[in-house]
mmCIF file of C-alpha atoms in Angstrom:
data_model
loop_
_atom_site.group_PDB
_atom_site.id
_atom_site.type_symbol
_atom_site.label_atom_id
_atom_site.label_comp_id
_atom_site.label_asym_id
_atom_site.label_seq_id
_atom_site.Cartn_x
_atom_site.Cartn_y
_atom_site.Cartn_z
ATOM 1 C CA MET A 1 68.650 208.457 102.820
ATOM 2 C CA GLU A 2 67.680 204.942 101.693
ATOM 3 C CA LYS A 3 68.642 203.607 98.250
ATOM 4 C CA ASP A 4 65.009 203.455 97.091
ATOM 5 C CA GLU A 5 64.642 207.178 97.822
ATOM 6 C CA LEU A 6 68.084 208.322 96.676
ATOM 7 C CA ILE A 7 68.215 206.724 93.211
ATOM 8 C CA PRO A 8 64.931 208.291 91.952
ATOM 9 C CA GLN A 9 66.129 211.648 93.283
ATOM 10 C CA LEU A 10 69.514 211.314 91.555
ATOM 11 C CA PHE A 11 67.781 210.121 88.388
ATOM 12 C CA LYS A 12 65.811 213.364 88.343
ATOM 13 C CA THR A 13 68.893 215.583 88.869
ATOM 14 C CA GLU A 14 71.764 213.682 87.205
ATOM 15 C CA TYR A 15 70.151 211.764 84.324
ATOM 16 C CA ARG A 16 69.669 214.964 82.304
ATOM 17 C CA LYS A 17 73.288 216.018 82.906
ATOM 18 C CA ILE A 18 74.853 212.711 81.889
ATOM 19 C CA ILE A 19 72.671 212.164 78.832
ATOM 20 C CA SER A 20 73.181 215.734 77.564
ATOM 21 C CA VAL A 21 76.963 215.294 77.675
ATOM 22 C CA LEU A 22 76.794 211.861 76.005
ATOM 23 C CA CYS A 23 74.368 213.071 73.318
ATOM 24 C CA LYS A 24 76.771 215.881 72.530
ATOM 25 C CA LEU A 25 79.621 213.351 72.322
ATOM 26 C CA PHE A 26 77.812 210.790 70.137
ATOM 27 C CA GLY A 27 75.643 213.209 68.178
ATOM 28 C CA ILE A 28 71.869 213.225 67.797
ATOM 29 C CA VAL A 29 72.124 210.353 65.289
ATOM 30 C CA HIS A 30 73.121 208.023 68.112
ATOM 31 C CA ILE A 31 70.923 209.417 70.856
ATOM 32 C CA GLU A 32 69.724 205.927 71.823
ATOM 33 C CA ILE A 33 73.288 204.817 72.629
ATOM 34 C CA ALA A 34 73.555 207.773 74.999
ATOM 35 C CA GLU A 35 70.221 206.746 76.539
ATOM 36 C CA ASP A 36 71.321 203.126 76.931
ATOM 37 C CA ILE A 37 74.569 204.054 78.681
ATOM 38 C CA THR A 38 72.783 206.468 81.007
ATOM 39 C CA ASN A 39 70.030 203.975 81.829
ATOM 40 C CA ASP A 40 72.590 201.200 82.407
ATOM 41 C CA THR A 41 74.472 203.480 84.795
ATOM 42 C CA PHE A 42 71.413 203.921 87.000
ATOM 43 C CA LEU A 43 70.505 200.233 86.718
ATOM 44 C CA LEU A 44 73.987 199.279 87.947
ATOM 45 C CA ALA A 45 73.640 201.780 90.802
ATOM 46 C CA SER A 46 70.378 200.170 91.855
ATOM 47 C CA GLU A 47 71.914 196.672 91.801
ATOM 48 C CA THR A 48 75.281 197.551 93.360
ATOM 49 C CA TRP A 49 74.094 199.910 96.075
ATOM 50 C CA GLY A 50 71.531 197.353 97.167
ATOM 51 C CA LEU A 51 74.303 194.825 97.781
ATOM 52 C CA LYS A 52 77.254 196.961 98.879
ATOM 53 C CA GLY A 53 75.513 200.044 100.251
ATOM 54 C CA ILE A 54 75.404 203.647 99.061
ATOM 55 C CA PRO A 55 78.867 205.056 98.157
ATOM 56 C CA GLU A 56 80.284 208.062 99.985
ATOM 57 C CA ASN A 57 79.750 210.306 96.940
ATOM 58 C CA PRO A 58 76.833 208.839 94.910
ATOM 59 C CA THR A 59 76.961 211.509 92.182
ATOM 60 C CA ALA A 60 80.688 211.024 91.589
ATOM 61 C CA TRP A 61 80.070 207.253 91.468
ATOM 62 C CA LEU A 62 77.476 207.726 88.720
ATOM 63 C CA TYR A 63 79.808 209.968 86.718
ATOM 64 C CA ILE A 64 82.701 207.500 86.937
ATOM 65 C CA VAL A 65 80.488 204.589 85.852
ATOM 66 C CA ALA A 66 79.029 206.611 82.962
ATOM 67 C CA LYS A 67 82.530 207.557 81.804
ATOM 68 C CA ASN A 68 83.776 203.967 81.986
ATOM 69 C CA LYS A 69 80.734 202.585 80.182
ATOM 70 C CA THR A 70 81.217 205.150 77.396
ATOM 71 C CA LYS A 71 84.888 204.263 76.995
ATOM 72 C CA ASP A 72 84.046 200.543 77.018
ATOM 73 C CA CYS A 73 81.493 201.177 74.280
ATOM 74 C CA PHE A 74 84.201 202.597 72.022
ATOM 75 C CA LYS A 75 86.673 199.851 72.870
ATOM 76 C CA ARG A 76 84.309 196.892 72.443
ATOM 77 C CA HIS A 77 82.710 197.677 69.126
ATOM 78 C CA LYS A 78 85.201 198.054 66.335
ATOM 79 C CA THR A 79 82.559 198.778 63.694
ATOM 80 C CA PHE A 80 80.943 201.305 66.016
ATOM 81 C CA SER A 81 84.293 203.012 66.541
ATOM 82 C CA GLU A 82 84.989 203.129 62.831
ATOM 83 C CA LYS A 83 81.634 204.800 62.133
ATOM 84 C CA ILE A 84 81.357 207.127 65.100
ATOM 85 C CA VAL A 85 84.861 208.103 66.125
ATOM 86 C CA PRO A 86 85.782 209.889 62.861
ATOM 87 C CA ASP A 87 82.871 212.229 63.423
ATOM 88 C CA PHE A 88 84.687 213.512 66.488
ATOM 89 C CA LYS A 89 88.105 213.693 64.781
ATOM 90 C CA TYR A 90 89.458 210.657 66.629
ATOM 91 C CA ASN A 91 91.214 207.720 64.970
ATOM 92 C CA GLN A 92 90.999 204.123 66.131
ATOM 93 C CA LYS A 93 94.135 204.354 68.278
ATOM 94 C CA GLN A 94 92.858 207.470 69.967
ATOM 95 C CA SER A 95 89.444 205.965 70.644
ATOM 96 C CA GLU A 96 90.742 204.396 73.854
ATOM 97 C CA GLU A 97 91.665 207.875 75.095
ATOM 98 C CA ILE A 98 88.277 209.498 74.540
ATOM 99 C CA GLU A 99 87.484 211.760 77.471
ATOM 100 C CA VAL A 100 83.943 212.100 78.758
ATOM 101 C CA ASP A 101 83.839 215.641 80.118
ATOM 102 C CA LEU A 102 81.383 215.807 83.029
ATOM 103 C CA SER A 103 82.687 219.110 84.339
ATOM 104 C CA VAL A 104 80.135 221.666 85.529
ATOM 105 C CA LYS A 105 80.862 223.923 82.557
ATOM 106 C CA ASN A 106 80.482 221.188 79.934
ATOM 107 C CA ILE A 107 77.317 219.883 81.581
ATOM 108 C CA THR A 108 75.813 223.382 81.499
ATOM 109 C CA ASP A 109 76.909 223.993 77.901
ATOM 110 C CA SER A 110 75.636 220.583 76.789
ATOM 111 C CA GLN A 111 72.218 221.092 78.372
ATOM 112 C CA LEU A 112 71.863 224.516 76.759
ATOM 113 C CA GLN A 113 72.804 223.075 73.356
ATOM 114 C CA MET A 114 70.376 220.171 73.849
ATOM 115 C CA ILE A 115 67.560 222.673 74.445
ATOM 116 C CA PHE A 116 68.074 224.042 70.933
ATOM 117 C CA ALA A 117 68.434 220.551 69.438
ATOM 118 C CA ILE A 118 65.216 219.228 70.987
ATOM 119 C CA CYS A 119 63.143 222.377 70.510
ATOM 120 C CA ASN A 120 63.273 221.971 66.759
ATOM 121 C CA PRO A 121 60.422 223.034 64.459
ATOM 122 C CA THR A 122 60.824 219.849 62.398
ATOM 123 C CA ILE A 123 59.038 217.839 65.115
ATOM 124 C CA PRO A 124 55.549 218.445 66.594
ATOM 125 C CA ALA A 125 55.180 220.615 69.706
ATOM 126 C CA GLU A 126 53.938 217.671 71.815
ATOM 127 C CA ALA A 127 57.029 215.668 70.854
ATOM 128 C CA GLN A 128 59.292 218.593 71.721
ATOM 129 C CA ILE A 129 57.728 218.780 75.179
ATOM 130 C CA GLY A 130 57.999 215.014 75.614
ATOM 131 C CA LEU A 131 61.685 214.971 74.661
ATOM 132 C CA ALA A 132 62.326 217.982 76.883
ATOM 133 C CA LEU A 133 60.728 216.173 79.828
ATOM 134 C CA ARG A 134 62.660 212.974 79.125
ATOM 135 C CA ILE A 135 66.121 214.242 78.210
ATOM 136 C CA LEU A 136 66.318 217.751 79.657
ATOM 137 C CA CYS A 137 64.278 217.163 82.811
ATOM 138 C CA GLY A 138 64.930 213.510 83.628
ATOM 139 C CA PHE A 139 61.259 212.494 83.750
ATOM 140 C CA GLY A 140 60.399 208.821 83.455
ATOM 141 C CA ILE A 141 58.025 207.541 80.774
ATOM 142 C CA ASP A 142 55.353 206.919 83.436
ATOM 143 C CA GLU A 143 55.554 210.545 84.588
ATOM 144 C CA ILE A 144 55.365 211.889 81.042
ATOM 145 C CA ALA A 145 52.345 209.691 80.338
ATOM 146 C CA GLU A 146 50.702 211.025 83.509
ATOM 147 C CA ALA A 147 51.464 214.618 82.507
ATOM 148 C CA PHE A 148 49.800 214.115 79.120
ATOM 149 C CA LEU A 149 47.040 211.897 80.537
ATOM 150 C CA THR A 150 47.889 209.196 78.009
ATOM 151 C CA LYS A 151 49.366 205.688 77.797
ATOM 152 C CA LYS A 152 53.053 204.796 78.078
ATOM 153 C CA GLU A 153 52.910 203.169 74.643
ATOM 154 C CA THR A 154 51.699 206.431 73.119
ATOM 155 C CA ILE A 155 54.558 208.370 74.721
ATOM 156 C CA ASN A 156 57.165 205.803 73.633
ATOM 157 C CA LYS A 157 55.925 205.951 70.028
ATOM 158 C CA ARG A 158 55.846 209.749 70.106
ATOM 159 C CA LEU A 159 59.407 209.992 71.410
ATOM 160 C CA PHE A 160 60.648 207.345 68.950
ATOM 161 C CA ARG A 161 59.190 209.240 65.975
ATOM 162 C CA ALA A 162 60.660 212.508 67.261
ATOM 163 C CA LYS A 163 64.144 211.018 67.644
ATOM 164 C CA GLU A 164 63.899 209.460 64.186
ATOM 165 C CA LYS A 165 63.028 212.870 62.747
ATOM 166 C CA LEU A 166 65.985 214.517 64.506
ATOM 167 C CA ARG A 167 68.247 211.774 63.126
ATOM 168 C CA THR A 168 66.862 212.116 59.600
ATOM 169 C CA GLU A 169 67.362 215.885 59.702
ATOM 170 C CA ASN A 170 70.823 215.353 61.242
ATOM 171 C CA VAL A 171 70.137 218.075 63.805
ATOM 172 C CA LYS A 172 73.351 219.376 65.367
ATOM 173 C CA ILE A 173 73.790 219.664 69.120
ATOM 174 C CA GLU A 174 75.234 223.145 69.211
ATOM 175 C CA LEU A 175 74.343 226.700 70.073
ATOM 176 C CA PRO A 176 73.170 228.531 66.920
ATOM 177 C CA ASN A 177 75.295 231.407 65.687
ATOM 178 C CA GLU A 178 74.356 234.991 66.462
ATOM 179 C CA ASN A 179 72.316 235.383 63.269
ATOM 180 C CA GLU A 180 70.292 232.226 63.921
ATOM 181 C CA ILE A 181 69.635 232.760 67.640
ATOM 182 C CA ASN A 182 66.534 234.935 67.313
ATOM 183 C CA LYS A 183 64.927 232.653 64.729
ATOM 184 C CA ARG A 184 65.569 229.471 66.745
ATOM 185 C CA LEU A 185 64.883 231.121 70.099
ATOM 186 C CA GLU A 186 61.219 231.604 69.206
ATOM 187 C CA THR A 187 60.717 227.829 68.924
ATOM 188 C CA VAL A 188 62.608 227.200 72.159
ATOM 189 C CA LEU A 189 60.518 229.719 74.079
ATOM 190 C CA THR A 190 57.303 228.276 72.631
ATOM 191 C CA THR A 191 58.291 224.818 73.906
ATOM 192 C CA LEU A 192 59.159 226.137 77.374
ATOM 193 C CA TYR A 193 55.920 228.139 77.432
ATOM 194 C CA LEU A 194 53.896 225.028 76.540
ATOM 195 C CA LEU A 195 55.806 222.965 79.093
ATOM 196 C CA PHE A 196 55.020 225.510 81.809
ATOM 197 C CA ASN A 197 51.353 225.660 80.802
ATOM 198 C CA GLU A 198 51.167 221.859 80.841
ATOM 199 C CA GLY A 199 51.929 222.121 84.554
ATOM 200 C CA TYR A 200 50.058 225.320 85.376
ATOM 201 C CA HIS A 201 46.834 224.310 83.641
ATOM 202 C CA SER A 202 47.319 220.554 83.922
ATOM 203 C CA SER A 203 44.380 218.203 84.402
ATOM 204 C CA THR A 204 46.523 215.599 86.187
ATOM 205 C CA GLN A 205 45.540 214.565 89.689
ATOM 206 C CA GLN A 206 49.156 214.796 90.900
ATOM 207 C CA SER A 207 49.699 218.320 92.178
ATOM 208 C CA HIS A 208 53.408 217.680 92.792
ATOM 209 C CA LEU A 209 53.842 216.751 89.141
ATOM 210 C CA ARG A 210 52.149 219.946 88.031
ATOM 211 C CA LYS A 211 54.586 221.997 90.096
ATOM 212 C CA GLU A 212 57.547 220.017 88.781
ATOM 213 C CA LEU A 213 56.602 220.748 85.182
ATOM 214 C CA CYS A 214 56.505 224.472 85.940
ATOM 215 C CA LEU A 215 59.794 224.401 87.847
ATOM 216 C CA GLU A 216 61.524 222.498 85.044
ATOM 217 C CA ALA A 217 60.335 225.032 82.470
ATOM 218 C CA MET A 218 61.717 227.810 84.686
ATOM 219 C CA ARG A 219 65.018 225.953 85.174
ATOM 220 C CA LEU A 220 65.503 225.540 81.426
ATOM 221 C CA ASN A 221 64.559 229.174 80.800
ATOM 222 C CA TYR A 222 67.152 230.190 83.388
ATOM 223 C CA PHE A 223 69.828 228.445 81.287
ATOM 224 C CA LEU A 224 68.971 230.876 78.495
ATOM 225 C CA ILE A 225 69.183 233.874 80.830
ATOM 226 C CA LYS A 226 72.559 232.828 82.243
ATOM 227 C CA ASN A 227 74.050 232.597 78.747
ATOM 228 C CA GLU A 228 75.088 235.960 77.305
ATOM 229 C CA THR A 229 74.148 234.973 73.744
ATOM 230 C CA THR A 230 70.588 233.925 74.627
ATOM 231 C CA ASN A 231 69.869 236.419 77.408
ATOM 232 C CA LYS A 232 67.377 238.440 75.368
ATOM 233 C CA PRO A 233 64.538 240.700 76.628
ATOM 234 C CA ILE A 234 61.948 238.200 75.366
ATOM 235 C CA VAL A 235 63.563 235.430 77.450
ATOM 236 C CA ASN A 236 63.309 237.618 80.545
ATOM 237 C CA ALA A 237 59.678 238.369 79.705
ATOM 238 C CA LEU A 238 58.844 234.655 79.694
ATOM 239 C CA MET A 239 60.687 234.161 82.983
ATOM 240 C CA ALA A 240 58.740 237.058 84.527
ATOM 241 C CA LEU A 241 55.482 235.460 83.361
ATOM 242 C CA MET A 242 56.486 232.126 84.917
ATOM 243 C CA CYS A 243 57.498 233.752 88.222
ATOM 244 C CA PHE A 244 54.233 235.687 88.565
ATOM 245 C CA HIS A 245 52.099 232.653 87.772
ATOM 246 C CA SER A 246 54.106 230.370 90.071
ATOM 247 C CA SER A 247 53.806 232.867 92.922
ATOM 248 C CA ARG A 248 50.094 232.018 93.210
ATOM 249 C CA PHE A 249 50.499 228.260 92.908
ATOM 250 C CA GLU A 250 49.688 227.451 96.553
ATOM 251 C CA ALA A 251 46.557 229.607 96.496
ATOM 252 C CA ARG A 252 45.095 228.218 93.252
ATOM 253 C CA THR A 253 43.834 224.910 94.676
ATOM 254 C CA ASN A 254 42.388 223.717 97.973
ATOM 255 C CA GLN A 255 43.452 220.619 99.926
ATOM 256 C CA MET A 256 41.203 218.474 97.732
ATOM 257 C CA GLY A 257 43.014 219.713 94.616
ATOM 258 C CA GLU A 258 40.006 221.713 93.429
ATOM 259 C CA PRO A 259 40.738 225.006 91.598
ATOM 260 C CA ILE A 260 40.060 228.212 93.546
ATOM 261 C CA LEU A 261 38.824 231.213 91.574
ATOM 262 C CA TYR A 262 41.148 234.233 91.513
ATOM 263 C CA GLU A 263 38.887 236.465 93.585
ATOM 264 C CA GLU A 264 38.528 233.757 96.258
ATOM 265 C CA GLN A 265 42.253 233.034 96.649
ATOM 266 C CA ASN A 266 43.981 233.541 99.993
ATOM 267 C CA LYS A 267 46.481 236.268 99.090
ATOM 268 C CA SER A 268 48.620 235.520 102.134
ATOM 269 C CA LEU A 269 49.605 232.295 100.350
ATOM 270 C CA TRP A 270 51.072 234.189 97.392
ATOM 271 C CA ASN A 271 54.854 233.822 97.254
ATOM 272 C CA GLU A 272 56.348 237.292 97.682
ATOM 273 C CA GLU A 273 59.861 236.168 96.706
ATOM 274 C CA LEU A 274 58.650 234.920 93.338
ATOM 275 C CA ILE A 275 56.673 238.128 92.820
ATOM 276 C CA GLU A 276 59.863 240.133 93.444
ATOM 277 C CA LYS A 277 61.775 237.957 90.980
ATOM 278 C CA GLY A 278 58.980 238.441 88.472
ATOM 279 C CA ASN A 279 59.305 242.206 88.887
ATOM 280 C CA PHE A 280 63.074 241.954 88.327
ATOM 281 C CA PHE A 281 62.771 239.949 85.117
ATOM 282 C CA LEU A 282 59.923 242.168 83.862
ATOM 283 C CA ILE A 283 62.188 245.210 84.231
ATOM 284 C CA GLU A 284 64.979 243.321 82.422
ATOM 285 C CA SER A 285 62.563 242.468 79.607
ATOM 286 C CA ALA A 286 61.882 246.175 79.024
ATOM 287 C CA LYS A 287 65.479 246.827 77.890
ATOM 288 C CA GLY A 288 64.719 245.934 74.275
ATOM 289 C CA GLN A 289 62.531 247.507 71.612
ATOM 290 C CA GLU A 290 60.290 244.497 71.000
ATOM 291 C CA ILE A 291 56.947 243.913 72.698
ATOM 292 C CA SER A 292 56.115 240.227 72.444
ATOM 293 C CA LYS A 293 53.142 238.219 73.661
ATOM 294 C CA TYR A 294 55.324 237.169 76.605
ATOM 295 C CA HIS A 295 55.808 240.836 77.577
ATOM 296 C CA LEU A 296 52.063 241.430 77.534
ATOM 297 C CA GLU A 297 51.164 238.188 79.325
ATOM 298 C CA ALA A 298 53.836 238.918 81.951
ATOM 299 C CA SER A 299 52.371 242.394 82.449
ATOM 300 C CA ILE A 300 48.883 240.903 82.878
ATOM 301 C CA ALA A 301 50.309 238.400 85.373
ATOM 302 C CA TYR A 302 52.037 241.295 87.180
ATOM 303 C CA TRP A 303 48.687 243.021 87.742
ATOM 304 C CA HIS A 304 47.120 239.745 88.832
ATOM 305 C CA SER A 305 49.862 239.304 91.430
ATOM 306 C CA THR A 306 49.282 242.755 92.935
ATOM 307 C CA LYS A 307 47.061 242.662 96.007
ATOM 308 C CA ILE A 308 45.356 245.991 95.391
ATOM 309 C CA GLU A 309 41.804 245.848 94.068
ATOM 310 C CA ASN A 310 40.570 248.920 92.210
ATOM 311 C CA SER A 311 39.228 249.866 88.792
ATOM 312 C CA GLY A 312 42.648 251.040 87.624
ATOM 313 C CA LYS A 313 44.056 247.540 88.060
ATOM 314 C CA TRP A 314 41.421 245.936 85.839
ATOM 315 C CA GLU A 315 41.510 248.762 83.295
ATOM 316 C CA ASN A 316 45.234 248.082 82.840
ATOM 317 C CA ILE A 317 44.600 244.358 82.518
ATOM 318 C CA LEU A 318 41.868 244.955 79.926
ATOM 319 C CA GLN A 319 44.111 247.236 77.846
ATOM 320 C CA LEU A 320 46.873 244.632 77.942
ATOM 321 C CA TYR A 321 44.431 241.936 76.763
ATOM 322 C CA ASN A 322 43.404 244.218 73.896
ATOM 323 C CA GLN A 323 47.063 244.576 72.845
ATOM 324 C CA LEU A 324 47.660 240.848 73.232
ATOM 325 C CA LEU A 325 44.749 239.968 70.942
ATOM 326 C CA GLN A 326 46.131 242.337 68.302
ATOM 327 C CA ILE A 327 49.539 240.627 68.397
ATOM 328 C CA GLU A 328 48.241 237.048 68.497
ATOM 329 C CA TYR A 329 44.549 236.254 68.513
ATOM 330 C CA SER A 330 43.444 233.295 70.605
ATOM 331 C CA PRO A 331 39.862 232.336 71.553
ATOM 332 C CA ILE A 332 41.028 231.474 75.076
ATOM 333 C CA THR A 333 42.751 234.849 75.425
ATOM 334 C CA ALA A 334 39.522 236.503 74.235
ATOM 335 C CA LEU A 335 37.613 234.427 76.791
ATOM 336 C CA ASN A 336 39.960 235.494 79.603
ATOM 337 C CA ARG A 337 39.522 239.098 78.481
ATOM 338 C CA THR A 338 35.793 238.926 79.214
ATOM 339 C CA TYR A 339 36.537 238.484 82.931
ATOM 340 C CA ALA A 340 38.452 241.784 82.867
ATOM 341 C CA ILE A 341 35.507 243.336 81.009
ATOM 342 C CA SER A 342 33.189 242.259 83.834
ATOM 343 C CA LYS A 343 35.456 244.017 86.333
ATOM 344 C CA VAL A 344 35.561 247.248 84.333
ATOM 345 C CA PHE A 345 32.129 247.430 82.667
ATOM 346 C CA GLY A 346 30.036 244.941 84.624
ATOM 347 C CA LYS A 347 28.642 241.446 84.067
ATOM 348 C CA GLU A 348 26.076 242.293 81.386
ATOM 349 C CA LYS A 349 28.713 243.689 79.021
ATOM 350 C CA ALA A 350 31.046 240.738 79.748
ATOM 351 C CA ILE A 351 28.283 238.200 79.020
ATOM 352 C CA GLN A 352 27.552 239.886 75.674
ATOM 353 C CA GLU A 353 31.234 239.713 74.707
ATOM 354 C CA ALA A 354 31.620 236.103 75.879
ATOM 355 C CA ILE A 355 28.578 234.878 73.922
ATOM 356 C CA LYS A 356 30.074 236.307 70.711
ATOM 357 C CA LEU A 357 32.951 233.820 71.009
ATOM 358 C CA GLU A 358 30.617 230.807 70.607
ATOM 359 C CA LEU A 359 33.062 228.350 72.218
ATOM 360 C CA ASN A 360 30.203 225.944 72.798
ATOM 361 C CA GLU A 361 32.384 222.834 73.088
ATOM 362 C CA ASN A 362 34.725 224.369 75.673
ATOM 363 C CA HIS A 363 33.960 223.759 79.346
ATOM 364 C CA PHE A 364 35.883 226.888 80.413
ATOM 365 C CA TYR A 365 33.545 228.929 78.226
ATOM 366 C CA HIS A 366 30.452 227.556 79.962
ATOM 367 C CA SER A 367 32.093 227.805 83.403
ATOM 368 C CA LEU A 368 32.844 231.478 82.821
ATOM 369 C CA LEU A 369 29.310 232.174 81.619
ATOM 370 C CA GLY A 370 28.037 230.268 84.650
ATOM 371 C CA ASN A 371 30.064 232.505 86.943
ATOM 372 C CA LEU A 372 29.105 235.699 85.108
ATOM 373 C CA ASN A 373 25.402 234.792 85.237
ATOM 374 C CA THR A 374 25.498 233.871 88.930
ATOM 375 C CA ASP A 375 23.390 236.423 90.883
ATOM 376 C CA PHE A 376 22.571 238.028 87.530
ATOM 377 C CA ASP A 377 20.501 235.259 85.905
ATOM 378 C CA ASN A 378 20.777 232.105 88.005
ATOM 379 C CA LYS A 379 18.690 229.973 85.615
ATOM 380 C CA LYS A 380 21.158 230.633 82.809
ATOM 381 C CA ALA A 381 24.033 230.105 85.230
ATOM 382 C CA ILE A 382 22.725 226.598 86.023
ATOM 383 C CA ILE A 383 22.364 225.767 82.308
ATOM 384 C CA HIS A 384 25.958 226.793 81.600
ATOM 385 C CA PHE A 385 27.386 224.996 84.648
ATOM 386 C CA GLU A 386 25.547 221.804 83.676
ATOM 387 C CA MET A 387 26.971 222.043 80.159
ATOM 388 C CA ALA A 388 30.442 222.718 81.601
ATOM 389 C CA TYR A 389 30.095 219.617 83.783
ATOM 390 C CA LYS A 390 29.330 217.460 80.725
ATOM 391 C CA LEU A 391 32.320 218.825 78.813
ATOM 392 C CA ALA A 392 34.885 218.814 81.673
ATOM 393 C CA LYS A 393 37.433 215.984 81.479
ATOM 394 C CA SER A 394 39.170 216.050 84.869
ATOM 395 C CA ASN A 395 37.555 215.043 88.156
ATOM 396 C CA ASN A 396 38.833 218.224 89.818
ATOM 397 C CA ASP A 397 37.071 220.438 87.279
ATOM 398 C CA LYS A 398 33.868 218.413 87.628
ATOM 399 C CA MET A 399 33.987 218.748 91.436
ATOM 400 C CA THR A 400 34.422 222.518 91.191
ATOM 401 C CA ILE A 401 31.506 222.875 88.772
ATOM 402 C CA GLU A 402 29.376 220.602 90.964
ATOM 403 C CA ASN A 403 30.030 222.882 93.943
ATOM 404 C CA HIS A 404 28.796 225.869 91.936
ATOM 405 C CA LEU A 405 25.630 223.999 91.009
ATOM 406 C CA LYS A 406 24.950 223.058 94.638
ATOM 407 C CA LYS A 407 25.049 226.724 95.623
ATOM 408 C CA LEU A 408 22.563 227.640 92.893
ATOM 409 C CA LYS A 409 20.036 224.857 93.410
#
């Protein structure tokens, strides 16, 4: 593999490991020092490997350089050592002997602890996702900006403010105690859920980026499952939801990147292995007493990933939507419920329920009403699709709506 291909790949897999360990060592107060050392490590790799060639073990090379740069940081700056080293119970003489532990176990532990540090309710949800993408997933600023369909400057400011807030609050990089786990876990799962949805429902043109966001959310959730303290039923429920949704990824868009409606998807493209994993985690999630929104959404996704088509399937989905709205009302959830209503009670009933929502500024609302009115009242269908076209922001959504209009005119 050429250097220009290898370094971006290693950045994606090793950046998050190195920076998590260094953040744990320096503390959240000095997160930028950890970032600088990690960035300098990859910059040196780019310069050195271009001149001398790729080393036999590139990952080990990165780890050695990161360790040496960290030790040099303590040695060079006396004032830095005096301020930072005492926090870690080192004295000035011992500072030269500081060990940077990049063992598999410490990397895993550090990443898990960083999840709880970053997914902190003191900072906005968007900032949590941005930090998660940067520090826990190794995404570059350009990629994060693309994911949020915004400018690099906006992302940099957002991340800076988030890190400042974490510093001000002196957030600890540690796994909460048993009593705090459940309280903090809710915020963590919300962040992972939003991160997954950012990929699954993303408006970005880059389909590979959408998949990466989903896979990273699943990877981070798996950290929680592998740890005995955080392996709760609700965590398994979220993983089941992610597996079921991801199983239909290849069938959700065509080669042009346009969304394909559920009923028009090629079911042979559904990933059976992910469906099986979803079933496993859904069973694991049933071991507790709690029924969360993730349990209900995972159950809905389970029925969506079954290939059978009968009234019983959609009756189950409708009942689950009813329960979900009782636990946590959302206009979008109510909108999705109307599709299940159309399957159980017919289009007329679904249209009546959808209109009650009055989501007039939402293009999904008008797209759904366009679909429900198709072959029922085509004039109204055209009106709603035209309104959806005006409100849609992504080119892919506009192309899909345009195709519907062509069929009706």
